[in-house]
Short mmCIF file of C-alpha atoms and ligand atoms in Angstrom, two decimals:
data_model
loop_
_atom_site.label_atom_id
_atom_site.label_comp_id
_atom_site.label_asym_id
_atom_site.label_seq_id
_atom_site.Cartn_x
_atom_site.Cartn_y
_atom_site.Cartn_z
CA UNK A 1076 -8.70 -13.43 -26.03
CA UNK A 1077 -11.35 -13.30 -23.43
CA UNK A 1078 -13.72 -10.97 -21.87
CA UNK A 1079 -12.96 -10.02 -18.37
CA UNK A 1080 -14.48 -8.07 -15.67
CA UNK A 1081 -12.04 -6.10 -13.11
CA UNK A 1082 -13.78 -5.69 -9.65
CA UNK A 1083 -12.49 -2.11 -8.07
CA UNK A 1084 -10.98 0.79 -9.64
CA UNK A 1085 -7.95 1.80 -6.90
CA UNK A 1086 -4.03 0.96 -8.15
CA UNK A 1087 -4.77 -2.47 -7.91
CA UNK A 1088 -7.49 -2.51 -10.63
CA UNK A 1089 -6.63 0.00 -12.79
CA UNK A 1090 -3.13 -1.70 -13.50
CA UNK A 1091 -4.67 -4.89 -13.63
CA UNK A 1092 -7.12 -3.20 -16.24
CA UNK A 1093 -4.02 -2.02 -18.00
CA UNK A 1094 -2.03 -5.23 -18.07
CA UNK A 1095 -5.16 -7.56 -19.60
CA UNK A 1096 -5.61 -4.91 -21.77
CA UNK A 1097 -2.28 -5.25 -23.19
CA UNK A 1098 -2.24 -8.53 -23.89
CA UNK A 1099 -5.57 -8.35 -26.04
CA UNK A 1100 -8.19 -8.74 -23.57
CA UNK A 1101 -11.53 -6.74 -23.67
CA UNK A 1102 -11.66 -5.40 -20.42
CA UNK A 1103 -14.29 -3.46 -18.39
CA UNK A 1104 -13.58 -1.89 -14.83
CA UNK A 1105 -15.88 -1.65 -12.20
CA UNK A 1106 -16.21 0.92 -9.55
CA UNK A 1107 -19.24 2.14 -7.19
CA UNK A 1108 -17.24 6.18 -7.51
CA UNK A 1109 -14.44 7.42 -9.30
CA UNK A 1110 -10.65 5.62 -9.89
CA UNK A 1111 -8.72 6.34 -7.56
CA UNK A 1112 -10.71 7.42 -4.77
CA UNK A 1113 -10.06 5.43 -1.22
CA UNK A 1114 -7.07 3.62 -0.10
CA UNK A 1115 -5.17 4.75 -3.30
CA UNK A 1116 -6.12 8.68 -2.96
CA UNK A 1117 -4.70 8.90 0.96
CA UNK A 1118 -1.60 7.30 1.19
CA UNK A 1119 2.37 9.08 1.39
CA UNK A 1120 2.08 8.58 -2.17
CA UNK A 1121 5.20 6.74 -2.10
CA UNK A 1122 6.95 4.41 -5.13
CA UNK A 1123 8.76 2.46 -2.18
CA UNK A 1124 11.90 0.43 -4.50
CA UNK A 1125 13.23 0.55 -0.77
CA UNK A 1126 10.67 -1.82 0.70
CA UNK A 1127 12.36 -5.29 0.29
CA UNK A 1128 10.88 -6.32 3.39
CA UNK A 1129 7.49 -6.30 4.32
CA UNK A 1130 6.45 -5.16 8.04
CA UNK A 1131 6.41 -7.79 10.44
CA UNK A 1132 4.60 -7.37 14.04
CA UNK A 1133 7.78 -7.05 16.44
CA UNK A 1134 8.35 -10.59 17.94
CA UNK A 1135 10.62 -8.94 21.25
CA UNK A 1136 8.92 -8.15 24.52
CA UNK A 1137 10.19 -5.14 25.13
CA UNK A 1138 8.77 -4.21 21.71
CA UNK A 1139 5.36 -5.26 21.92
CA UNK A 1140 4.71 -4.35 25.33
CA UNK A 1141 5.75 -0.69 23.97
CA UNK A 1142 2.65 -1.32 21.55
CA UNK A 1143 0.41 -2.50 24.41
CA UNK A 1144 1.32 0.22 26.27
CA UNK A 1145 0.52 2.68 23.54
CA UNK A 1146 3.82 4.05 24.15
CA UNK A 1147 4.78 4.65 20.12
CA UNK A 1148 3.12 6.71 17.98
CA UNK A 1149 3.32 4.50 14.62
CA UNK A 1150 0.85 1.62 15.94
CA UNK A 1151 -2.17 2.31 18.00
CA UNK A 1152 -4.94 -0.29 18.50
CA UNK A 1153 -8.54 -0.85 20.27
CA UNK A 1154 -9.19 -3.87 22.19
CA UNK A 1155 -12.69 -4.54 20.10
CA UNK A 1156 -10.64 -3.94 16.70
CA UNK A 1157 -7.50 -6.73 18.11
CA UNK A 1158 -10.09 -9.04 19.26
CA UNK A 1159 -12.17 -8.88 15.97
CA UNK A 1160 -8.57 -9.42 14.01
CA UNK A 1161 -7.27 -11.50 16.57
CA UNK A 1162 -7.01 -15.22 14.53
CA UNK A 1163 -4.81 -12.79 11.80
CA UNK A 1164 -2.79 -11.18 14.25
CA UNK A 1165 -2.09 -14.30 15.34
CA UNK A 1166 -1.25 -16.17 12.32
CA UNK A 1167 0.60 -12.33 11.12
CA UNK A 1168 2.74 -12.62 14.72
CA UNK A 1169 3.82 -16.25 13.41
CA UNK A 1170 4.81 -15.66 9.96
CA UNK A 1171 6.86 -12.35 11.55
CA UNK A 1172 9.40 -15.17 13.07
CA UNK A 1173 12.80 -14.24 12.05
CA UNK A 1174 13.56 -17.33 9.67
CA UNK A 1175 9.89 -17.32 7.85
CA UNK A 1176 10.44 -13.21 7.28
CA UNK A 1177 12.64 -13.60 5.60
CA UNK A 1178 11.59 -16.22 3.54
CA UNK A 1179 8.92 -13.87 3.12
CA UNK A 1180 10.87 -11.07 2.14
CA UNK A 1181 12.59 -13.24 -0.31
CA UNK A 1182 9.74 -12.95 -2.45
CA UNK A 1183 8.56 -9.65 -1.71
CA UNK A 1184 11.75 -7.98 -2.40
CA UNK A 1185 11.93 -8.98 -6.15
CA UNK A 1186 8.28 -7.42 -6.41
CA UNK A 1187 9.35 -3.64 -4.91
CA UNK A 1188 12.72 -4.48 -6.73
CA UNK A 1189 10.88 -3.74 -10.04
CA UNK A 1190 7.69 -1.21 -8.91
CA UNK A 1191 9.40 1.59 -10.44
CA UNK A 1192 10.44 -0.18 -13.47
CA UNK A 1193 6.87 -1.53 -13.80
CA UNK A 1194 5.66 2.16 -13.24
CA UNK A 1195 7.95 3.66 -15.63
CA UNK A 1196 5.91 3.54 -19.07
CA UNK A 1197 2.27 3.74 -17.33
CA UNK A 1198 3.89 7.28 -16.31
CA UNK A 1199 5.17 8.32 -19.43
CA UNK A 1200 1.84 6.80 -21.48
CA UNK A 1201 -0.34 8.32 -19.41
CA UNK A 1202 1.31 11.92 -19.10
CA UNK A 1203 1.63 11.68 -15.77
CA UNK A 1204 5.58 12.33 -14.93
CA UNK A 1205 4.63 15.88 -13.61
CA UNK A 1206 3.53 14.40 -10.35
CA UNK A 1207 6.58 12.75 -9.98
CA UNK A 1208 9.61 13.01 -8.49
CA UNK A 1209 13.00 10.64 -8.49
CA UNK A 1210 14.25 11.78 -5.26
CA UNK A 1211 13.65 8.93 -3.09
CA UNK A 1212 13.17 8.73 0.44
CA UNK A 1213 14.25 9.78 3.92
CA UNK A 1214 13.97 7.88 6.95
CA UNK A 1215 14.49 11.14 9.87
CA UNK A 1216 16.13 9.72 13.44
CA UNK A 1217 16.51 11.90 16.21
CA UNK A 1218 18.32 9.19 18.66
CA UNK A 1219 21.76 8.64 17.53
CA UNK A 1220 21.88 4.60 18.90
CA UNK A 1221 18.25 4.16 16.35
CA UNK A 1222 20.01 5.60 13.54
CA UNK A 1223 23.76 3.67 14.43
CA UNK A 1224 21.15 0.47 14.43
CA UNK A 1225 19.15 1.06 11.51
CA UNK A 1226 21.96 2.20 9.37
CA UNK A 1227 23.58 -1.18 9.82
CA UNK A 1228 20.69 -3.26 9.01
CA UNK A 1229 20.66 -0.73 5.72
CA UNK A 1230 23.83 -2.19 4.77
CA UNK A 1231 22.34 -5.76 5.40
CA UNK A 1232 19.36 -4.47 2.93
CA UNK A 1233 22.21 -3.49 -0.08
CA UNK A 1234 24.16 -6.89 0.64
CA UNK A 1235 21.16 -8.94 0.67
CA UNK A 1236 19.32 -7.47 -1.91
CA UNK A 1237 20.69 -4.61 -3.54
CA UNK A 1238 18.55 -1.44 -2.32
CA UNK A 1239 20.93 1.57 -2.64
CA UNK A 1240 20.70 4.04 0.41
CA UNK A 1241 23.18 6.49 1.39
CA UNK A 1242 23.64 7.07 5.72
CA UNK A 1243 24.66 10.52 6.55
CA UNK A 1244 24.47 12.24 9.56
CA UNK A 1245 21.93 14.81 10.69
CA UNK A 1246 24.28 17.90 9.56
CA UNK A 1247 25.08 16.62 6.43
CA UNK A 1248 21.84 16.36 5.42
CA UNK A 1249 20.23 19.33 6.49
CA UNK A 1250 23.37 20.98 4.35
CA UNK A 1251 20.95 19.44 1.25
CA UNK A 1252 17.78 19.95 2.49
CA UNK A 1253 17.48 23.57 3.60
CA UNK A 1254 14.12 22.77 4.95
CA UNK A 1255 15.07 21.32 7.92
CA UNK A 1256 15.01 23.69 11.12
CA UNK A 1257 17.21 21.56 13.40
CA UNK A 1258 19.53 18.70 12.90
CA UNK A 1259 18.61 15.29 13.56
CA UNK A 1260 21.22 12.85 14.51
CA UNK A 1261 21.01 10.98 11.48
CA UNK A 1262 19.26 9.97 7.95
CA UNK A 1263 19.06 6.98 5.83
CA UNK A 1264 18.01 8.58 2.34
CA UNK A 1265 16.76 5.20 0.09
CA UNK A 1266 18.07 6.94 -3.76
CA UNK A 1267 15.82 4.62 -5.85
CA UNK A 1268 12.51 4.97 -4.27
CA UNK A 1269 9.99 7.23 -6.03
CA UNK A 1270 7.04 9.59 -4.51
CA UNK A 1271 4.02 11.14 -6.28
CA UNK A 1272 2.60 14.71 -5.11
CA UNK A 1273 -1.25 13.20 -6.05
CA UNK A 1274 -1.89 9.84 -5.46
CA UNK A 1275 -5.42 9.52 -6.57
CA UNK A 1276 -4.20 11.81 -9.86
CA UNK A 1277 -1.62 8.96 -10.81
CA UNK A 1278 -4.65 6.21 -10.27
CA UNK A 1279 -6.62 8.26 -12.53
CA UNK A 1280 -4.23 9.14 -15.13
CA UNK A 1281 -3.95 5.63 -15.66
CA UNK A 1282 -7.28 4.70 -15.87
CA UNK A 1283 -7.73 7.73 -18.28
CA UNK A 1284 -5.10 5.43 -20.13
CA UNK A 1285 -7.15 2.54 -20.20
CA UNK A 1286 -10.23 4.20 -21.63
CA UNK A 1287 -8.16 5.89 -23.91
CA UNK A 1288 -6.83 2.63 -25.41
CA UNK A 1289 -10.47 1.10 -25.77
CA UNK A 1290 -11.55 -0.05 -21.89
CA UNK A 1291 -15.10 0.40 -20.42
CA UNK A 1292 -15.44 2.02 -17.04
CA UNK A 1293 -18.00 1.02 -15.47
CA UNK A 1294 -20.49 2.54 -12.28
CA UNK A 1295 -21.63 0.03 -10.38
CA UNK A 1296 -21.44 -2.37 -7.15
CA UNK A 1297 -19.57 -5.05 -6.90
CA UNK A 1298 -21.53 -6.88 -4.15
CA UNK A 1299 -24.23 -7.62 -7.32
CA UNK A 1300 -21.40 -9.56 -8.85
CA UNK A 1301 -23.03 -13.32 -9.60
CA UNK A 1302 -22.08 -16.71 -11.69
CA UNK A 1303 -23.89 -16.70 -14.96
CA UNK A 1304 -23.90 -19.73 -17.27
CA UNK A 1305 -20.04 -20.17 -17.64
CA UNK A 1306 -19.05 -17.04 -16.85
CA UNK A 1307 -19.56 -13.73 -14.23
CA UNK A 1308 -21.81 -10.94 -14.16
CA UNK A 1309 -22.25 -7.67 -12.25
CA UNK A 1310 -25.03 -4.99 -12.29
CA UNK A 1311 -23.99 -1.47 -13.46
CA UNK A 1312 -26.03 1.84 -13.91
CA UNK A 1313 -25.94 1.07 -18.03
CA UNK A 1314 -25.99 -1.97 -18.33
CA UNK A 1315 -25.79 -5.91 -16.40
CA UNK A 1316 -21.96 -6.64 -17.94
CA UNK A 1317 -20.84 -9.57 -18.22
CA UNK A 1318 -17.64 -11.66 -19.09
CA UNK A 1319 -15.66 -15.08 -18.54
CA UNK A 1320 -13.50 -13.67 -16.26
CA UNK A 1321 -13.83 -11.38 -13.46
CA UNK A 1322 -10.59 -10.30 -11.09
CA UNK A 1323 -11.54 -8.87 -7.28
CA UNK A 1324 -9.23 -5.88 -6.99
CA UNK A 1325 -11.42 -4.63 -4.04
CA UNK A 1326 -8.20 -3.86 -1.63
CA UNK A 1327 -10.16 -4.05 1.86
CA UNK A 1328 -13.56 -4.83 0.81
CA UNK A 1329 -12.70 -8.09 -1.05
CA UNK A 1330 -12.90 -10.20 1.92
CA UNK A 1331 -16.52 -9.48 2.49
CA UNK A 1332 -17.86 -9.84 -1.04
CA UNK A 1333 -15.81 -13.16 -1.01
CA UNK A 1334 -17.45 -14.41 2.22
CA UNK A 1335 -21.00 -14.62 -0.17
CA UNK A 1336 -18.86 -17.14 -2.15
CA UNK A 1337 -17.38 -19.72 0.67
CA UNK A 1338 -13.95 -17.27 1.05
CA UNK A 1339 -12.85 -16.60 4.57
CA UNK A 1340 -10.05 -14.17 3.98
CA UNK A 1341 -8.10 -13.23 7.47
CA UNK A 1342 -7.45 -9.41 6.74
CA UNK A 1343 -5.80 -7.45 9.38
CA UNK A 1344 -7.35 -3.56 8.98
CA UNK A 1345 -4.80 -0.70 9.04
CA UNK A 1346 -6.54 2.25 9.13
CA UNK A 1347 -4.27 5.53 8.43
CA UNK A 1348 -5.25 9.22 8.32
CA UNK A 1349 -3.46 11.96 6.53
CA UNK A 1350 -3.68 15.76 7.02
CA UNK A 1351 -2.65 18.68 4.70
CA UNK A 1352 -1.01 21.97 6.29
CA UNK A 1353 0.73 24.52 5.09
CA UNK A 1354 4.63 25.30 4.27
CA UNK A 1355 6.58 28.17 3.01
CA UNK A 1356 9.59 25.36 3.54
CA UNK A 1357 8.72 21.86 1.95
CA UNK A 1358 11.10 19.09 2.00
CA UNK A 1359 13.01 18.45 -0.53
CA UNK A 1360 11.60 14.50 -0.34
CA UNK A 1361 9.18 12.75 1.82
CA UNK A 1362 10.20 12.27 5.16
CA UNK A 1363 9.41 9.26 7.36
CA UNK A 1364 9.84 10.31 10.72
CA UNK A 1365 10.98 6.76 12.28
CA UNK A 1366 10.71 8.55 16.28
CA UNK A 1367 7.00 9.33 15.53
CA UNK A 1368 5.71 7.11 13.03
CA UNK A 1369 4.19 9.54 10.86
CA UNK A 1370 5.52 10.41 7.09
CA UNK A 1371 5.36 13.80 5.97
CA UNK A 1372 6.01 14.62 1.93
CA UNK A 1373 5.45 17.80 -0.34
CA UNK A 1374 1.52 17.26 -2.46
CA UNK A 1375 -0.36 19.23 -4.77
CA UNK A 1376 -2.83 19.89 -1.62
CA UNK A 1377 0.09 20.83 0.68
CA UNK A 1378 2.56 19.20 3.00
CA UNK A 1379 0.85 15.99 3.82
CA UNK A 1380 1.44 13.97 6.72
CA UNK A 1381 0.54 10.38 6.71
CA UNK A 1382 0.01 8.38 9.89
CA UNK A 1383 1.00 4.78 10.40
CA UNK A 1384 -1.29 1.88 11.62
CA UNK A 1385 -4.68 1.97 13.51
CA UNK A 1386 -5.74 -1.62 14.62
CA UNK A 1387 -9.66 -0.93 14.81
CA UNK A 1388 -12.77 -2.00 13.37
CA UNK A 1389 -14.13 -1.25 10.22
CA UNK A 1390 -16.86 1.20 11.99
CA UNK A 1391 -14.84 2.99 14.35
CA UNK A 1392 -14.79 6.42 14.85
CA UNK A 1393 -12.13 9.02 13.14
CA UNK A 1394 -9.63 9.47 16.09
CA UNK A 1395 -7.31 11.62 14.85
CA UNK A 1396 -4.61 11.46 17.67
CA UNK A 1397 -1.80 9.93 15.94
CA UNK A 1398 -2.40 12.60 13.29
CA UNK A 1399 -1.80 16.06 15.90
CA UNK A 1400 0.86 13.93 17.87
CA UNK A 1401 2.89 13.61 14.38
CA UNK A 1402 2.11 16.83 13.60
CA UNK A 1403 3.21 18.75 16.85
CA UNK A 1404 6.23 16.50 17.29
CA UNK A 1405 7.65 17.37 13.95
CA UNK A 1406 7.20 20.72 13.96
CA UNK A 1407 10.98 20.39 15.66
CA UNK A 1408 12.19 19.64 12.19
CA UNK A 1409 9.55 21.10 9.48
CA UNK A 1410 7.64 24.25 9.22
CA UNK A 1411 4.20 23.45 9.56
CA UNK A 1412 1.82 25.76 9.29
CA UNK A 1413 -2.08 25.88 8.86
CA UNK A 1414 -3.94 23.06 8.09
CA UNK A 1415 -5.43 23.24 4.93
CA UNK A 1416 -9.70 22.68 5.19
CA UNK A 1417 -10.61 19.68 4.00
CA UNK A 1418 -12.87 16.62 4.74
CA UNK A 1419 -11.29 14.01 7.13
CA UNK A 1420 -9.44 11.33 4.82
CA UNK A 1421 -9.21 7.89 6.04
CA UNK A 1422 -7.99 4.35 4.40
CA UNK A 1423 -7.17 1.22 5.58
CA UNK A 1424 -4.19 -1.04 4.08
CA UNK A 1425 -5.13 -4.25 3.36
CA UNK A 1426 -3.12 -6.71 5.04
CA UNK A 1427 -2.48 -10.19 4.81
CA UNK A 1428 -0.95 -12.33 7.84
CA UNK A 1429 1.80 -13.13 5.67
CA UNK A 1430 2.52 -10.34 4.12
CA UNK A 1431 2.32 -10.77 0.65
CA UNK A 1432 -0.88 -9.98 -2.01
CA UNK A 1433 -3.05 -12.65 -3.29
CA UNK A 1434 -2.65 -12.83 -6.80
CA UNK A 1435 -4.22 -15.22 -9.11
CA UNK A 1436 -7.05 -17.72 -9.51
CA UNK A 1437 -9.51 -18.34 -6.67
CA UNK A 1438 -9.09 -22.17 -5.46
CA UNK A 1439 -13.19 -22.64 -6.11
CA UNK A 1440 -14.71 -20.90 -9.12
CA UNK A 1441 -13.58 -21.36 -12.50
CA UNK A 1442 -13.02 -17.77 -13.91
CA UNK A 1443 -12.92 -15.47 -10.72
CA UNK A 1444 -9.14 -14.21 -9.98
CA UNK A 1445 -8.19 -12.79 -6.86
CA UNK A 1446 -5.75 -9.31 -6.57
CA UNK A 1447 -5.65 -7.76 -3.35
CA UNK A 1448 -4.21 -7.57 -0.02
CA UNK A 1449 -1.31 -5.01 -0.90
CA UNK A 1450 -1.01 -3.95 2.87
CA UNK A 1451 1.36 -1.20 2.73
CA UNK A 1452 2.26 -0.67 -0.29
CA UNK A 1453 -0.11 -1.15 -2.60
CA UNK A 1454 0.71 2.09 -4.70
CA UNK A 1455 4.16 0.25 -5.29
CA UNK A 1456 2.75 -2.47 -6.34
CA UNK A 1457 0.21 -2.45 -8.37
CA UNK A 1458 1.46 -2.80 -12.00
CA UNK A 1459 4.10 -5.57 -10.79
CA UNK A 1460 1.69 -7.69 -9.42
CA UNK A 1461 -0.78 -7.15 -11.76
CA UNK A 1462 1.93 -8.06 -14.45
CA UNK A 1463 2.00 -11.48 -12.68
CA UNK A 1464 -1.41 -11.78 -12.31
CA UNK A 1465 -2.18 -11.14 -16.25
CA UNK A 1466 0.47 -13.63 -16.63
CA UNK A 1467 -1.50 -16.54 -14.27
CA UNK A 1468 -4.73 -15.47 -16.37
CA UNK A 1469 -3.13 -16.55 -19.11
CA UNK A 1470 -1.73 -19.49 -18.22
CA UNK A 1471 1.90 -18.53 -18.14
CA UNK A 1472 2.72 -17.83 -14.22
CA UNK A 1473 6.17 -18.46 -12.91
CA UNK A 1474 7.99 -19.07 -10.21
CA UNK A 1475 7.01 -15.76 -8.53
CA UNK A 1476 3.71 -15.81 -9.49
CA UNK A 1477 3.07 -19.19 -8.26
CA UNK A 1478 4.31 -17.81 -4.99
CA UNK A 1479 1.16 -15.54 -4.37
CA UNK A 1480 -1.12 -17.90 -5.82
CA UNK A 1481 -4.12 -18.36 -3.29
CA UNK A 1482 -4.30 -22.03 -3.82
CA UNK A 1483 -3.19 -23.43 -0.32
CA UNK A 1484 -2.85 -19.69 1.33
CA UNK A 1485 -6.80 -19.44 1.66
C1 LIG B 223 -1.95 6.28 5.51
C2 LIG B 223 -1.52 5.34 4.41
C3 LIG B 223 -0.31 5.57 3.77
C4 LIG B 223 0.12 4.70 2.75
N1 LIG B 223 1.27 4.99 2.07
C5 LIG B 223 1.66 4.20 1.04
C6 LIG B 223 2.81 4.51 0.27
O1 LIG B 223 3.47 5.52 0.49
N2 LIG B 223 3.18 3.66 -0.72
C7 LIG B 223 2.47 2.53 -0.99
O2 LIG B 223 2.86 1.76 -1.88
N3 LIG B 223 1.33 2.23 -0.32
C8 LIG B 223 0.91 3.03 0.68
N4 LIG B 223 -0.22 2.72 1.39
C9 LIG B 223 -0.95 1.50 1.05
C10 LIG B 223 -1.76 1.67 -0.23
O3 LIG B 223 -2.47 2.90 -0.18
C11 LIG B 223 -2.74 0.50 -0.44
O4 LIG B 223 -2.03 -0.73 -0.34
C12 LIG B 223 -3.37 0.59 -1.82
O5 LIG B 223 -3.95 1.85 -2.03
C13 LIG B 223 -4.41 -0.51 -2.01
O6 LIG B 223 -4.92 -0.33 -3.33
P1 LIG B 223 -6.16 -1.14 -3.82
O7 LIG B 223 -6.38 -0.80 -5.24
O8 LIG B 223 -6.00 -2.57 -3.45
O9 LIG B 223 -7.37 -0.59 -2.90
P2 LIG B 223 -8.24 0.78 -3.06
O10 LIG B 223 -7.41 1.88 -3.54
O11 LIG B 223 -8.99 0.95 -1.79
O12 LIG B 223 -9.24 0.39 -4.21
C14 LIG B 223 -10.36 -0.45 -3.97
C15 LIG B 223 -11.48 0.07 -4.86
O13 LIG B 223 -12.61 -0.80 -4.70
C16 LIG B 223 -13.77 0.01 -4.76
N5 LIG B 223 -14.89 -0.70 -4.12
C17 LIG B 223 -14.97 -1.15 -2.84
N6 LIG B 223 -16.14 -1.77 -2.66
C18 LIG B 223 -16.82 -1.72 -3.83
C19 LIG B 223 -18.09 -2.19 -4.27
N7 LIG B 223 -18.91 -2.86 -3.45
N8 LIG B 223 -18.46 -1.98 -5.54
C20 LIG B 223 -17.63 -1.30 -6.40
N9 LIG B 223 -16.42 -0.82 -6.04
C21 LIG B 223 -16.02 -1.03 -4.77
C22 LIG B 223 -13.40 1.28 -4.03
O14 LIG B 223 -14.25 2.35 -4.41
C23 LIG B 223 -11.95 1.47 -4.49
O15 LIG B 223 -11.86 2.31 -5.62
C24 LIG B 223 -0.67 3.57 2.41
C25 LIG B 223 -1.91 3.36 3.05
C26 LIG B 223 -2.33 4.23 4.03
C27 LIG B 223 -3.66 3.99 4.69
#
């Protein structure tokens, strides 16, 4: 059994935590704050079974100049954030090609196949199943030809890889959800997905877990983390720990403490904002607004509605129009009311230009692991991949964990 350091306390980390931990490892986690608190705290809060397929940057015309344009509300971008990410956008446009997508989603789709499952007894060990609910997901569609279109390609989904969904139309559905105040023309409602009404309470149920069952936590920065003899070490407030192993489970810092060690890692940025308002009338499950590109789903701290993609730099400025767009254009279907005072949350998804995590043992340095690069849906996948990744650590990866090995990808 060995001694291993895990770099970053969000989903990523804690369930990698977990998973070494379970097979005998002595394992300390390092954060600079709290589990739980940045990209894993913000986000819809969704356990997305539904997500066979990762997103791909549109490859028609008509599409991207939409994007260009800043017609849609789900991507907007800056031209000094695209030109900063431009070599990953570029290699991310290329690996969106119809044929290698779906190559792509070949392996993806048997990690969201099993998120839930791989959720299931972190939930019930760590007391958590209050904050969560079985009730899966709605995509909302206002125009009837998007719905006809996406309903279709829904049925491609089940015959290609088994996600249940139901298609009903807008009346139907607002028959079961009484919260609706008009009817759309249609909904695809994806049964086996899972949401969570506090994100960053899940993160840090489990790492409660861990401690619990004998792990350290650890306060400290990860940029200190150095080689020492045969091993790695990092600089904490108690103590300089240090351990044979350590895993980066940074989510989108890990590129730039891996630059110090040779790493180039092409990371495209998604920032996303979310917002908490009030509601006498809460959905019955989280909605994702496909006309808007926002996602809007009953929390702890209120009806929260999640914004999709922001291509800017690291630095930029909160701009928080994708957030009131969302919010005023769904007011057609929701009651929303107030929103609730809080500080301005922000995260960006970690993604990789071909979609899939890096999992496994950096190509260079004997005893350093990589784990990140979850893009959007990280808070799915945490415990699957880090399942695969405990399994690479200890010499028994398979097929799929070969797959996101970062030998040859980096
Ligand atoms: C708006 C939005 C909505 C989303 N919705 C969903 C969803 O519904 N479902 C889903 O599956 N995913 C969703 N995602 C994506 C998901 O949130 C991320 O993929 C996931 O949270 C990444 O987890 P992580 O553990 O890799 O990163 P993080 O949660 O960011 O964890 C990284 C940790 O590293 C720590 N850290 C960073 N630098 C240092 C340092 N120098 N020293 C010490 N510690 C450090 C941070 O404090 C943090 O705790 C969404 C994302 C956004 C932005």
């Amino acid at each position: 059994m060995a001694e291993i350091l895990v770099l970053g306390a969000g989903m990523v980390g804690v369930s990698t935590a977990l998973a070494l931990q379970a097979r005998g490892h002595t394992v300390s986690l390092v954060d600079r704050t709290a589990p739980g608190r940045e990209t894993s705290f913000g986000n819809a809060g969704i356990i997305q079974a539904e997500a066979a397929e990762p997103y791909g940057l549109p490859r028609d015309l008509g599409r991207l100049l939409a994007m260009a344009m800043g017609r849609g509300n789900d991507v907007t971008w800056s031209l000094q954030g695209v030109m900063q990410m431009a070599p990953a956008l570029w290699s991310y446009f290329r690996n969106s090609a119809p044929r290698r997508h779906a190559e792509i989603s070949r392996t993806y789709a048997r990690l969201t196949a099993r998120s839930t499952a791989d959720h299931a007894p972190l939930i019930a060990a760590s007391g958590a199943g209050n904050l969560i609910a079985r009730e899966g997901l709605v995509q909302l569609y206002r125009d009837r030809a998007a719905f006809e279109a996406d309903a279709a390609d829904a049925a491609r989904l089940a015959r290609d890889y088994g996600v249940r969904h139901r298609a009903l139309s807008g009346a139907d559905y607002r028959r079961e959800d009484a919260a609706l105040l008009g009817d759309p023309a249609g909904v695809i409602h994806w049964t086996d997905s899972w949401s969570c009404s506090a994100p960053g309470c899940l993160v840090h149920s489990y790492a409660k877990l861990f401690a619990s069952r004998g792990g350290r936590l650890l306060e400290g920065d990860a940029a200190s983390l150095g080689q020492s003899g045969t091993g790695w070490q990092v600089s904490t407030v108690a103590e300089r720990a240090e351990a044979e192993h350590a895993v980066v489970a940074l989510g989108p810092w890990s590129p730039t403490l891996l630059r110090r060690f040779g790493y180039r890692i092409p990371m495209i940025y998604k920032r996303g904002y979310h917002g908490h308002f009030s509601t006498s009338r809460p959905p019955l499950r989280p909605i994702v607004d496909m006309d808007n590109g926002v996602v809007a789903g009953q929390m702890q701290a209120g009806l929260r509605i999640a914004t999709g993609a922001a291509l800017v730099t690291r630095r930029a400025p909160a701009d928080l129009r994708q957030l009131d767009r969302g919010r005023a254009a769904l007011s057609d279907m929701l009651e929303i009311g107030a929103r609730v005072d809080e500080a301005q949350w922000s995260g960006t998804r970690p993604c990789l230009p071909d979609m899939l995590p890096l999992v496994g043992a950096a190509p260079r340095h004997k005893g350093l692991w990589f784990h990140f690069g979850h893009g959007h849906q990280g808070f799915t996948l945490g415990p699957t991949t880090s399942e695969l990744l405990a399994d690479a650590l200890d010499g028994q990866a398979g097929e799929l964990a070969a797959a996101l090995a970062p030998a040859g990808r980096v």
